[in-house]
Coordinates of C-alpha atoms in Angstrom, one line a residue:
Chain A
X1 CA 0.0 0.0 0.0
X2 CA 2.8 2.4 0.9
X3 CA 4.6 1.7 -2.4
X4 CA 1.4 2.5 -4.3
X5 CA 1.1 5.8 -2.5
X6 CA 4.8 6.7 -3.1
X7 CA 4.5 5.7 -6.8
X8 CA 1.4 7.8 -7.0
X9 CA 3.1 10.8 -5.5
X10 CA 5.9 10.4 -7.9
X11 CA 3.5 10.4 -10.9
X12 CA 1.6 13.3 -9.4
X13 CA 4.7 15.4 -8.8
X14 CA 5.8 14.7 -12.4
X15 CA 2.5 16.1 -13.6
X16 CA 2.7 19.1 -11.3
X17 CA 6.2 19.9 -12.3
X18 CA 5.2 19.6 -15.9
X19 CA 2.4 22.0 -15.2
X20 CA 4.6 24.5 -13.4
X21 CA 6.8 24.7 -16.4
X22 CA 4.1 25.1 -19.0
X23 CA 1.3 26.7 -16.9
X24 CA -1.0 25.8 -19.8
X25 CA -3.7 23.7 -18.2
X26 CA -4.4 25.8 -15.1
X27 CA -4.2 29.0 -17.2
X28 CA -6.7 27.7 -19.7
X29 CA -9.0 26.5 -16.9
X30 CA -9.0 29.8 -15.1
X31 CA -9.6 31.8 -18.3
X32 CA -12.3 29.4 -19.3
X33 CA -14.1 29.6 -16.0
X34 CA -13.9 33.4 -16.1
X35 CA -15.4 33.3 -19.6
X36 CA -18.3 31.2 -18.3
X37 CA -18.9 33.7 -15.6
X38 CA -18.9 36.4 -18.2
X39 CA -21.5 34.6 -20.3
X40 CA -23.7 34.0 -17.3
X41 CA -23.6 37.7 -16.5
X42 CA -25.3 38.2 -19.9
X43 CA -27.8 35.4 -19.3
X44 CA -28.8 36.6 -15.8
X45 CA -28.9 40.2 -14.8
X46 CA -26.2 40.6 -12.2
X47 CA -27.8 43.5 -10.5
X48 CA -31.0 41.5 -9.9
X49 CA -31.8 39.8 -6.7
X50 CA -32.3 36.4 -8.4
X51 CA -28.5 36.1 -8.6
X52 CA -28.4 34.7 -5.1
X53 CA -30.5 31.8 -6.3
X54 CA -28.1 30.9 -9.2
X55 CA -24.8 31.3 -7.4
X56 CA -24.7 27.7 -6.0
X57 CA -25.4 26.2 -9.4
X58 CA -22.9 28.6 -11.0
X59 CA -20.1 27.4 -8.8
X60 CA -20.5 23.9 -10.0
X61 CA -21.1 24.8 -13.6
X62 CA -17.7 26.5 -13.7
X63 CA -16.0 23.8 -11.8
X64 CA -17.3 21.0 -14.1
X65 CA -16.7 22.8 -17.4
X66 CA -13.2 24.0 -16.6
X67 CA -12.4 20.7 -14.9
X68 CA -13.3 18.8 -18.1
X69 CA -10.6 20.7 -20.0
X70 CA -8.0 19.6 -17.5
X71 CA -9.2 16.0 -17.4
X72 CA -9.1 15.7 -21.1
X73 CA -5.5 16.6 -21.2
X74 CA -4.3 14.5 -18.3
X75 CA -4.2 11.2 -20.3
X76 CA -3.9 12.6 -23.8
X77 CA -0.6 14.2 -22.8
X78 CA 0.7 10.7 -22.0
X79 CA 0.0 9.5 -25.5
X80 CA 2.8 11.7 -26.8
X81 CA 6.0 9.6 -27.2
X82 CA 4.0 6.6 -26.0
X83 CA 4.5 7.7 -22.3
X84 CA 1.5 5.8 -21.3
X85 CA 3.0 2.5 -22.5
X86 CA 6.1 3.5 -20.4
X87 CA 4.0 3.9 -17.3
X88 CA 2.2 0.6 -18.0
X89 CA 5.4 -1.4 -18.3
X90 CA 7.0 0.3 -15.3
X91 CA 7.4 -2.0 -12.3
X92 CA 4.5 -0.3 -10.4
X93 CA 1.0 -1.2 -9.4
X94 CA -1.3 0.0 -12.2
X95 CA -3.6 1.6 -9.6
X96 CA -0.9 4.0 -8.6
X97 CA -1.1 5.6 -12.0
X98 CA -4.8 6.3 -11.3
X99 CA -4.0 7.6 -7.8
X100 CA -1.3 9.9 -9.1
X101 CA -3.5 11.3 -11.8
X102 CA -6.3 11.9 -9.3
X103 CA -3.9 13.8 -7.0
X104 CA -2.6 16.0 -9.8
X105 CA -6.0 16.7 -11.3
X106 CA -7.5 17.4 -7.9
X107 CA -4.8 19.9 -7.2
X108 CA -5.4 21.6 -10.6
X109 CA -9.1 21.9 -10.1
X110 CA -8.8 23.2 -6.5
X111 CA -6.4 25.9 -7.7
X112 CA -8.8 26.9 -10.4
X113 CA -11.6 27.1 -7.8
X114 CA -9.5 29.1 -5.4
X115 CA -9.2 31.7 -8.2
X116 CA -12.5 31.5 -9.9
X117 CA -14.9 31.3 -6.9
X118 CA -13.8 34.6 -5.4
X119 CA -13.9 36.1 -8.9
X120 CA -17.5 34.9 -9.2
X121 CA -18.4 36.4 -5.8
X122 CA -16.8 39.7 -6.7
X123 CA -18.2 40.0 -10.2
X124 CA -21.7 39.1 -9.1
X125 CA -21.3 41.3 -6.0
X126 CA -22.2 38.5 -3.7
X127 CA -21.8 38.9 0.0
X128 CA -20.8 35.7 1.6
X129 CA -22.8 35.2 4.8
X130 CA -22.7 31.4 5.3
X131 CA -20.2 29.4 7.3
X132 CA -16.8 29.2 5.7
X133 CA -15.8 25.8 7.1
X134 CA -18.8 24.0 5.9
X135 CA -18.7 25.6 2.5
X136 CA -15.1 24.6 2.0
X137 CA -15.8 21.1 3.2
X138 CA -18.6 20.7 0.7
X139 CA -16.5 22.1 -2.2
X140 CA -13.7 19.8 -1.2
X141 CA -15.8 16.6 -1.0
X142 CA -17.7 17.3 -4.2
X143 CA -14.6 18.2 -6.2
X144 CA -13.0 15.0 -5.0
X145 CA -15.9 12.9 -6.2
X146 CA -15.9 14.8 -9.6
X147 CA -12.1 14.1 -10.0
X148 CA -12.4 10.5 -9.0
X149 CA -14.9 9.6 -11.6
X150 CA -13.5 12.2 -14.1
X151 CA -10.0 10.8 -14.1
X152 CA -11.2 7.3 -14.5
X153 CA -13.4 8.2 -17.5
X154 CA -10.7 10.3 -19.0
X155 CA -8.5 7.3 -19.0
X156 CA -11.3 5.3 -20.7
X157 CA -12.0 8.0 -23.2
X158 CA -8.4 8.5 -24.1
X159 CA -8.6 5.3 -26.1
X160 CA -11.0 6.8 -28.5
X161 CA -10.0 9.2 -31.4
X162 CA -12.7 11.7 -30.4
X163 CA -12.0 11.6 -26.7
X164 CA -12.7 15.3 -26.2
X165 CA -16.2 14.8 -27.3
X166 CA -16.6 11.4 -25.6
X167 CA -15.6 12.5 -22.1
X168 CA -18.5 14.8 -21.3
X169 CA -21.0 12.4 -22.7
X170 CA -19.7 9.7 -20.4
X171 CA -19.0 11.8 -17.4
X172 CA -22.0 14.1 -17.0
X173 CA -24.7 11.4 -16.5
X174 CA -22.5 9.6 -14.0
X175 CA -22.0 12.8 -12.0
X176 CA -25.7 13.7 -11.8
X177 CA -26.2 12.4 -8.2
X178 CA -23.1 14.1 -6.9
X179 CA -24.0 17.4 -8.6
X180 CA -27.6 17.3 -7.3
X181 CA -26.2 16.9 -3.8
X182 CA -23.4 19.5 -4.2
X183 CA -25.7 22.2 -5.5
X184 CA -28.3 21.5 -2.8
X185 CA -25.7 21.5 0.0
X186 CA -24.1 24.6 -1.3
X187 CA -27.4 26.4 -1.5
X188 CA -28.2 25.4 2.0
X189 CA -24.9 26.6 3.3
X190 CA -24.9 29.9 1.4
X191 CA -28.4 30.6 2.6
X192 CA -29.0 31.1 6.3
X193 CA -30.4 27.6 6.8
X194 CA -28.7 25.6 9.5
X195 CA -26.1 23.0 8.5
X196 CA -28.4 20.3 9.7
X197 CA -30.3 20.3 6.5
X198 CA -27.2 19.9 4.4
X199 CA -26.0 16.9 6.4
X200 CA -27.9 14.3 4.5
X201 CA -26.6 15.7 1.2
X202 CA -23.1 15.6 2.7
X203 CA -23.6 12.0 3.6
X204 CA -24.7 11.2 0.1
X205 CA -21.6 12.9 -1.3
X206 CA -19.3 11.1 1.0
X207 CA -21.0 7.8 0.2
X208 CA -20.6 8.5 -3.5
X209 CA -17.0 9.5 -3.2
X210 CA -16.1 6.3 -1.2
X211 CA -18.0 4.0 -3.5
X212 CA -16.8 5.4 -6.7
X213 CA -13.2 5.7 -5.5
X214 CA -13.2 2.1 -4.5
X215 CA -14.8 0.9 -7.7
X216 CA -12.5 3.0 -10.0
X217 CA -9.4 2.1 -8.0
X218 CA -10.1 -1.6 -8.6
X219 CA -11.4 -1.4 -12.1
X220 CA -8.5 0.7 -13.3
X221 CA -6.3 -2.3 -13.8
X222 CA -8.8 -3.7 -16.3
X223 CA -9.0 -0.4 -18.0
X224 CA -5.2 -0.3 -18.5
X225 CA -5.1 -3.9 -19.6
X226 CA -7.8 -3.1 -22.2
X227 CA -6.1 -0.1 -23.7
Chain B
X1 CA -24.7 -20.8 -45.8
X2 CA -28.3 -21.4 -45.0
X3 CA -29.3 -21.1 -41.4
X4 CA -32.8 -21.4 -40.1
X5 CA -33.8 -19.8 -36.8
X6 CA -33.7 -22.3 -34.0
X7 CA -36.7 -24.1 -32.6
X8 CA -36.8 -21.9 -29.5
X9 CA -36.9 -18.8 -31.6
X10 CA -39.8 -20.2 -33.6
X11 CA -41.7 -21.2 -30.5
X12 CA -41.1 -17.7 -29.0
X13 CA -42.4 -16.1 -32.2
X14 CA -45.5 -18.3 -32.3
X15 CA -46.2 -17.4 -28.7
X16 CA -45.6 -13.7 -29.2
X17 CA -48.0 -13.1 -32.0
X18 CA -51.1 -14.3 -30.3
X19 CA -49.9 -12.8 -27.0
X20 CA -49.7 -9.3 -28.6
X21 CA -53.2 -9.6 -30.0
X22 CA -54.5 -10.8 -26.6
X23 CA -52.7 -7.9 -24.9
X24 CA -54.2 -5.4 -27.3
X25 CA -57.7 -6.9 -26.7
X26 CA -57.2 -6.8 -23.0
X27 CA -56.0 -3.2 -23.0
X28 CA -58.5 -1.7 -25.4
X29 CA -61.6 -3.7 -25.0
X30 CA -61.7 -5.9 -22.0
X31 CA -60.2 -3.7 -19.2
X32 CA -62.4 -0.9 -17.9
X33 CA -61.8 2.7 -18.7
X34 CA -60.3 4.7 -15.9
X35 CA -62.6 7.3 -14.4
X36 CA -60.5 10.4 -14.1
X37 CA -58.0 10.1 -17.0
X38 CA -60.3 8.3 -19.4
X39 CA -58.9 6.5 -22.4
X40 CA -55.4 8.0 -22.1
X41 CA -54.8 5.8 -19.0
X42 CA -54.5 2.8 -21.4
X43 CA -51.0 3.9 -22.4
X44 CA -50.0 3.1 -18.9
X45 CA -50.0 -0.7 -19.6
X46 CA -47.3 -0.4 -22.3
X47 CA -45.5 2.3 -20.4
X48 CA -45.0 0.2 -17.3
X49 CA -44.1 -2.8 -19.3
X50 CA -41.4 -1.0 -21.3
X51 CA -40.0 0.7 -18.2
X52 CA -39.7 -2.6 -16.4
X53 CA -38.0 -4.2 -19.4
X54 CA -35.6 -1.2 -19.7
X55 CA -34.5 -1.7 -16.1
X56 CA -34.2 -5.5 -16.7
X57 CA -32.1 -4.9 -19.8
X58 CA -29.6 -2.7 -17.9
X59 CA -29.4 -5.2 -15.2
X60 CA -28.5 -7.8 -17.8
X61 CA -25.8 -5.4 -19.2
X62 CA -24.3 -5.2 -15.7
X63 CA -24.4 -8.9 -15.4
X64 CA -22.6 -9.6 -18.7
X65 CA -20.1 -6.8 -18.0
X66 CA -19.0 -8.5 -14.8
X67 CA -18.7 -11.8 -16.7
X68 CA -16.7 -10.1 -19.4
X69 CA -14.3 -8.7 -16.9
X70 CA -13.7 -12.1 -15.4
X71 CA -13.1 -13.8 -18.7
X72 CA -13.9 -12.0 -22.0
X73 CA -15.6 -14.0 -24.6
X74 CA -17.2 -12.8 -27.8
X75 CA -20.6 -14.1 -26.8
X76 CA -20.7 -12.3 -23.5
X77 CA -19.6 -9.1 -25.2
X78 CA -22.3 -9.4 -27.8
X79 CA -25.0 -10.2 -25.2
X80 CA -24.1 -7.0 -23.2
X81 CA -24.2 -4.9 -26.3
X82 CA -27.5 -6.2 -27.6
X83 CA -29.1 -5.9 -24.2
X84 CA -28.0 -2.2 -24.0
X85 CA -29.4 -1.5 -27.4
X86 CA -32.7 -3.1 -26.6
X87 CA -32.7 -1.3 -23.3
X88 CA -32.2 2.1 -24.9
X89 CA -35.0 1.3 -27.2
X90 CA -37.4 0.5 -24.4
X91 CA -36.3 3.4 -22.3
X92 CA -37.1 5.7 -25.2
X93 CA -40.5 4.1 -25.5
X94 CA -41.1 4.5 -21.7
X95 CA -40.0 8.1 -21.8
X96 CA -42.1 9.0 -24.8
X97 CA -45.2 7.2 -23.6
X98 CA -44.7 8.8 -20.2
X99 CA -44.6 12.2 -21.8
X100 CA -47.7 11.6 -23.7
X101 CA -49.5 10.4 -20.6
X102 CA -48.1 13.4 -18.6
X103 CA -49.4 15.8 -21.2
X104 CA -53.0 14.6 -20.7
X105 CA -52.8 13.7 -17.0
X106 CA -50.9 16.6 -15.6
X107 CA -51.1 19.0 -18.6
X108 CA -47.3 19.2 -19.0
X109 CA -44.9 17.2 -21.1
X110 CA -42.2 16.9 -18.5
X111 CA -41.9 17.4 -14.8
X112 CA -38.7 16.9 -12.7
X113 CA -40.1 14.0 -10.8
X114 CA -37.8 11.2 -9.4
X115 CA -38.9 8.5 -11.7
X116 CA -38.7 10.5 -14.8
X117 CA -35.3 11.9 -14.0
X118 CA -33.9 8.5 -13.1
X119 CA -35.1 7.1 -16.4
X120 CA -33.7 10.0 -18.3
X121 CA -30.3 9.7 -16.7
X122 CA -30.4 5.9 -17.3
X123 CA -31.0 6.6 -20.9
X124 CA -28.0 9.0 -21.1
X125 CA -25.7 6.5 -19.3
X126 CA -26.6 3.7 -21.8
X127 CA -26.4 5.8 -24.8
X128 CA -22.9 6.7 -23.6
X129 CA -22.3 3.0 -23.1
X130 CA -23.2 2.4 -26.8
X131 CA -20.7 5.2 -27.7
X132 CA -18.0 3.4 -25.8
X133 CA -18.8 0.2 -27.8
X134 CA -18.4 2.1 -31.0
X135 CA -14.8 3.0 -30.3
X136 CA -12.2 1.7 -32.7
X137 CA -9.8 -1.1 -31.9
X138 CA -9.6 -4.8 -31.2
X139 CA -12.8 -6.3 -29.7
X140 CA -11.0 -7.5 -26.6
X141 CA -10.0 -3.9 -25.8
X142 CA -13.5 -2.6 -26.5
X143 CA -15.0 -5.4 -24.5
X144 CA -12.9 -4.6 -21.4
X145 CA -13.5 -0.8 -21.7
X146 CA -17.2 -1.1 -22.2
X147 CA -17.5 -3.7 -19.4
X148 CA -15.8 -1.3 -17.0
X149 CA -18.2 1.5 -18.0
X150 CA -21.2 -0.9 -17.8
X151 CA -20.3 -1.7 -14.2
X152 CA -19.7 1.9 -13.2
X153 CA -23.0 2.8 -14.9
X154 CA -24.9 0.1 -13.0
X155 CA -23.5 1.3 -9.7
X156 CA -24.7 4.8 -10.5
X157 CA -28.4 3.9 -11.1
X158 CA -29.4 3.2 -7.5
X159 CA -27.5 6.2 -6.3
X160 CA -29.3 8.4 -8.8
X161 CA -32.6 6.9 -7.7
X162 CA -31.9 7.7 -4.1
X163 CA -30.5 11.2 -4.7
X164 CA -33.4 12.2 -6.8
X165 CA -35.9 11.0 -4.3
X166 CA -34.3 13.1 -1.6
X167 CA -34.0 16.0 -3.9
X168 CA -37.7 16.1 -4.6
X169 CA -39.3 14.9 -1.5
X170 CA -40.7 18.4 -0.6
X171 CA -41.9 19.3 -4.0
X172 CA -43.2 16.2 -5.6
X173 CA -44.3 13.4 -3.5
X174 CA -44.7 10.2 -5.4
X175 CA -48.3 10.6 -6.4
X176 CA -48.8 8.3 -9.3
X177 CA -47.8 5.0 -10.9
X178 CA -48.1 1.6 -9.4
X179 CA -47.0 2.6 -5.9
X180 CA -49.9 4.9 -5.3
X181 CA -52.4 2.5 -6.8
X182 CA -51.3 -0.2 -4.5
X183 CA -51.3 2.1 -1.5
X184 CA -54.5 3.9 -2.4
X185 CA -57.9 2.3 -3.1
X186 CA -56.2 -0.5 -4.9
X187 CA -56.0 -1.3 -8.6
X188 CA -59.0 -2.8 -10.4
X189 CA -58.5 -6.6 -10.7
X190 CA -59.1 -6.4 -14.4
X191 CA -56.6 -3.7 -14.8
X192 CA -54.0 -5.6 -12.7
X193 CA -54.5 -8.7 -14.9
X194 CA -54.1 -6.6 -18.0
X195 CA -51.0 -4.9 -16.6
X196 CA -49.4 -8.2 -15.7
X197 CA -50.2 -9.7 -19.0
X198 CA -48.7 -6.7 -20.8
X199 CA -45.5 -6.8 -18.7
X200 CA -45.2 -10.5 -19.5
X201 CA -45.7 -10.0 -23.2
X202 CA -43.2 -7.2 -23.4
X203 CA -40.6 -9.3 -21.4
X204 CA -41.1 -12.1 -23.8
X205 CA -40.6 -9.6 -26.6
X206 CA -37.4 -8.5 -25.0
X207 CA -36.1 -12.1 -24.8
X208 CA -37.0 -12.6 -28.5
X209 CA -35.2 -9.4 -29.5
X210 CA -32.2 -10.4 -27.4
X211 CA -32.0 -13.8 -29.1
X212 CA -32.4 -12.3 -32.6
X213 CA -30.0 -9.5 -31.9
X214 CA -27.2 -11.8 -30.7
X215 CA -27.8 -14.0 -33.7
X216 CA -27.4 -11.1 -36.1
X217 CA -24.3 -9.8 -34.3
X218 CA -22.8 -13.3 -34.5
X219 CA -23.5 -13.5 -38.2
X220 CA -21.9 -10.1 -38.6
X221 CA -18.8 -11.3 -36.8
X222 CA -18.7 -14.4 -39.0
X223 CA -18.9 -12.3 -42.1
X224 CA -16.2 -10.0 -40.9
X225 CA -13.9 -12.9 -40.1
X226 CA -14.5 -14.5 -43.5
X227 CA -13.9 -11.2 -45.2
X228 CA -10.6 -10.8 -43.4
X229 CA -9.6 -14.3 -44.4
X230 CA -10.4 -13.7 -48.0
X231 CA -8.5 -10.4 -48.1
X232 CA -5.5 -12.1 -46.5
X233 CA -5.7 -14.9 -49.1
X234 CA -5.8 -12.4 -52.0
X235 CA -3.0 -10.3 -50.6
X236 CA -0.6 -13.2 -50.0

């Protein structure tokens, strides 16, 4: 187990160093999420009071759309110079590739969120009145679930020629329960309702995370054998 | 190469034809007309039948996906694919008939109600599954990839079902469909018989389609292999 973790960290640090050099993925993700915010400002009048109602949904829309960009790249990059074959024949457990990619992608999406959510609040002139800790916890758990399933399906879709188109088609229906829970929980926390109402949604998200993390972790070997 | 359909297929077909006519008779003539919704209620029999078959088909996909992962064979791979195709077909029928019924019963084509949303998401998952199967590459590779996706999709369905129930508990209690009829005054015995008969007939139809579909897919595979052989011969 420890070797899996250390191998995973090695793969993740490779991705992160790669990203630090090029700064392409995170840059694109941040720009893209800002553009989504811009488009939404045309769709909904930002001076209106209804903005409060759409903020929770908006947080998750920008997370998912910008996250998809990063996920698409994470395995396609490995196709260059047949690096994926190199990873596969390396003397490591195949699951550690998955774990490493999850760690790297999770970090990228979290960084994007750290930039884009405050931007969203500022541009829509939204005053945060909820509880910070719970809000961060919800964002953290839901993003983790998104990355768990997303990384797995990105590896699956990377086998297809049209993987950029395939990934959202595969991912979005599978994410639906997580996103329902995330949006509802965020709405409850951002409003003045007590955290008690959000707890059952939080439970659903934690259950989803654990179940899908376990399933993806064990099925990843078959995925790598197949590709 | 002349191949006749097997005995089971012929017996199935001979059972299906009269069964469909009996079902139509039961639905349109024999069973009473519902008081509030009138004639439109009759769509309910086909609707419930196809929805049930849709869920059954996706369960079968999950079953064959697990088998494929344990040891991939062509027949398991084909069975999973045909089942998914049939399932998508019946889900579409269930959604469309449901919408027609909804228009006349609640005066709206669509409402975000647990069962409808689950069915819609199910439809999306298995259309995605069919896309995975259409990927290029050797069949063993596609078999493994699609089996993995089939399993993940199967896990997702109960979760969606739960999530959506929680999501909508305040807005839309489960007010219609079988559950209510059983809880409420009870379904008319004639209606129940008709419903069960329709479900049985459509399930039989599903089995027939499955058998025919796998047969066709296997033929396709044979043709493909023969073609490859001929090309190889010509090239050498």
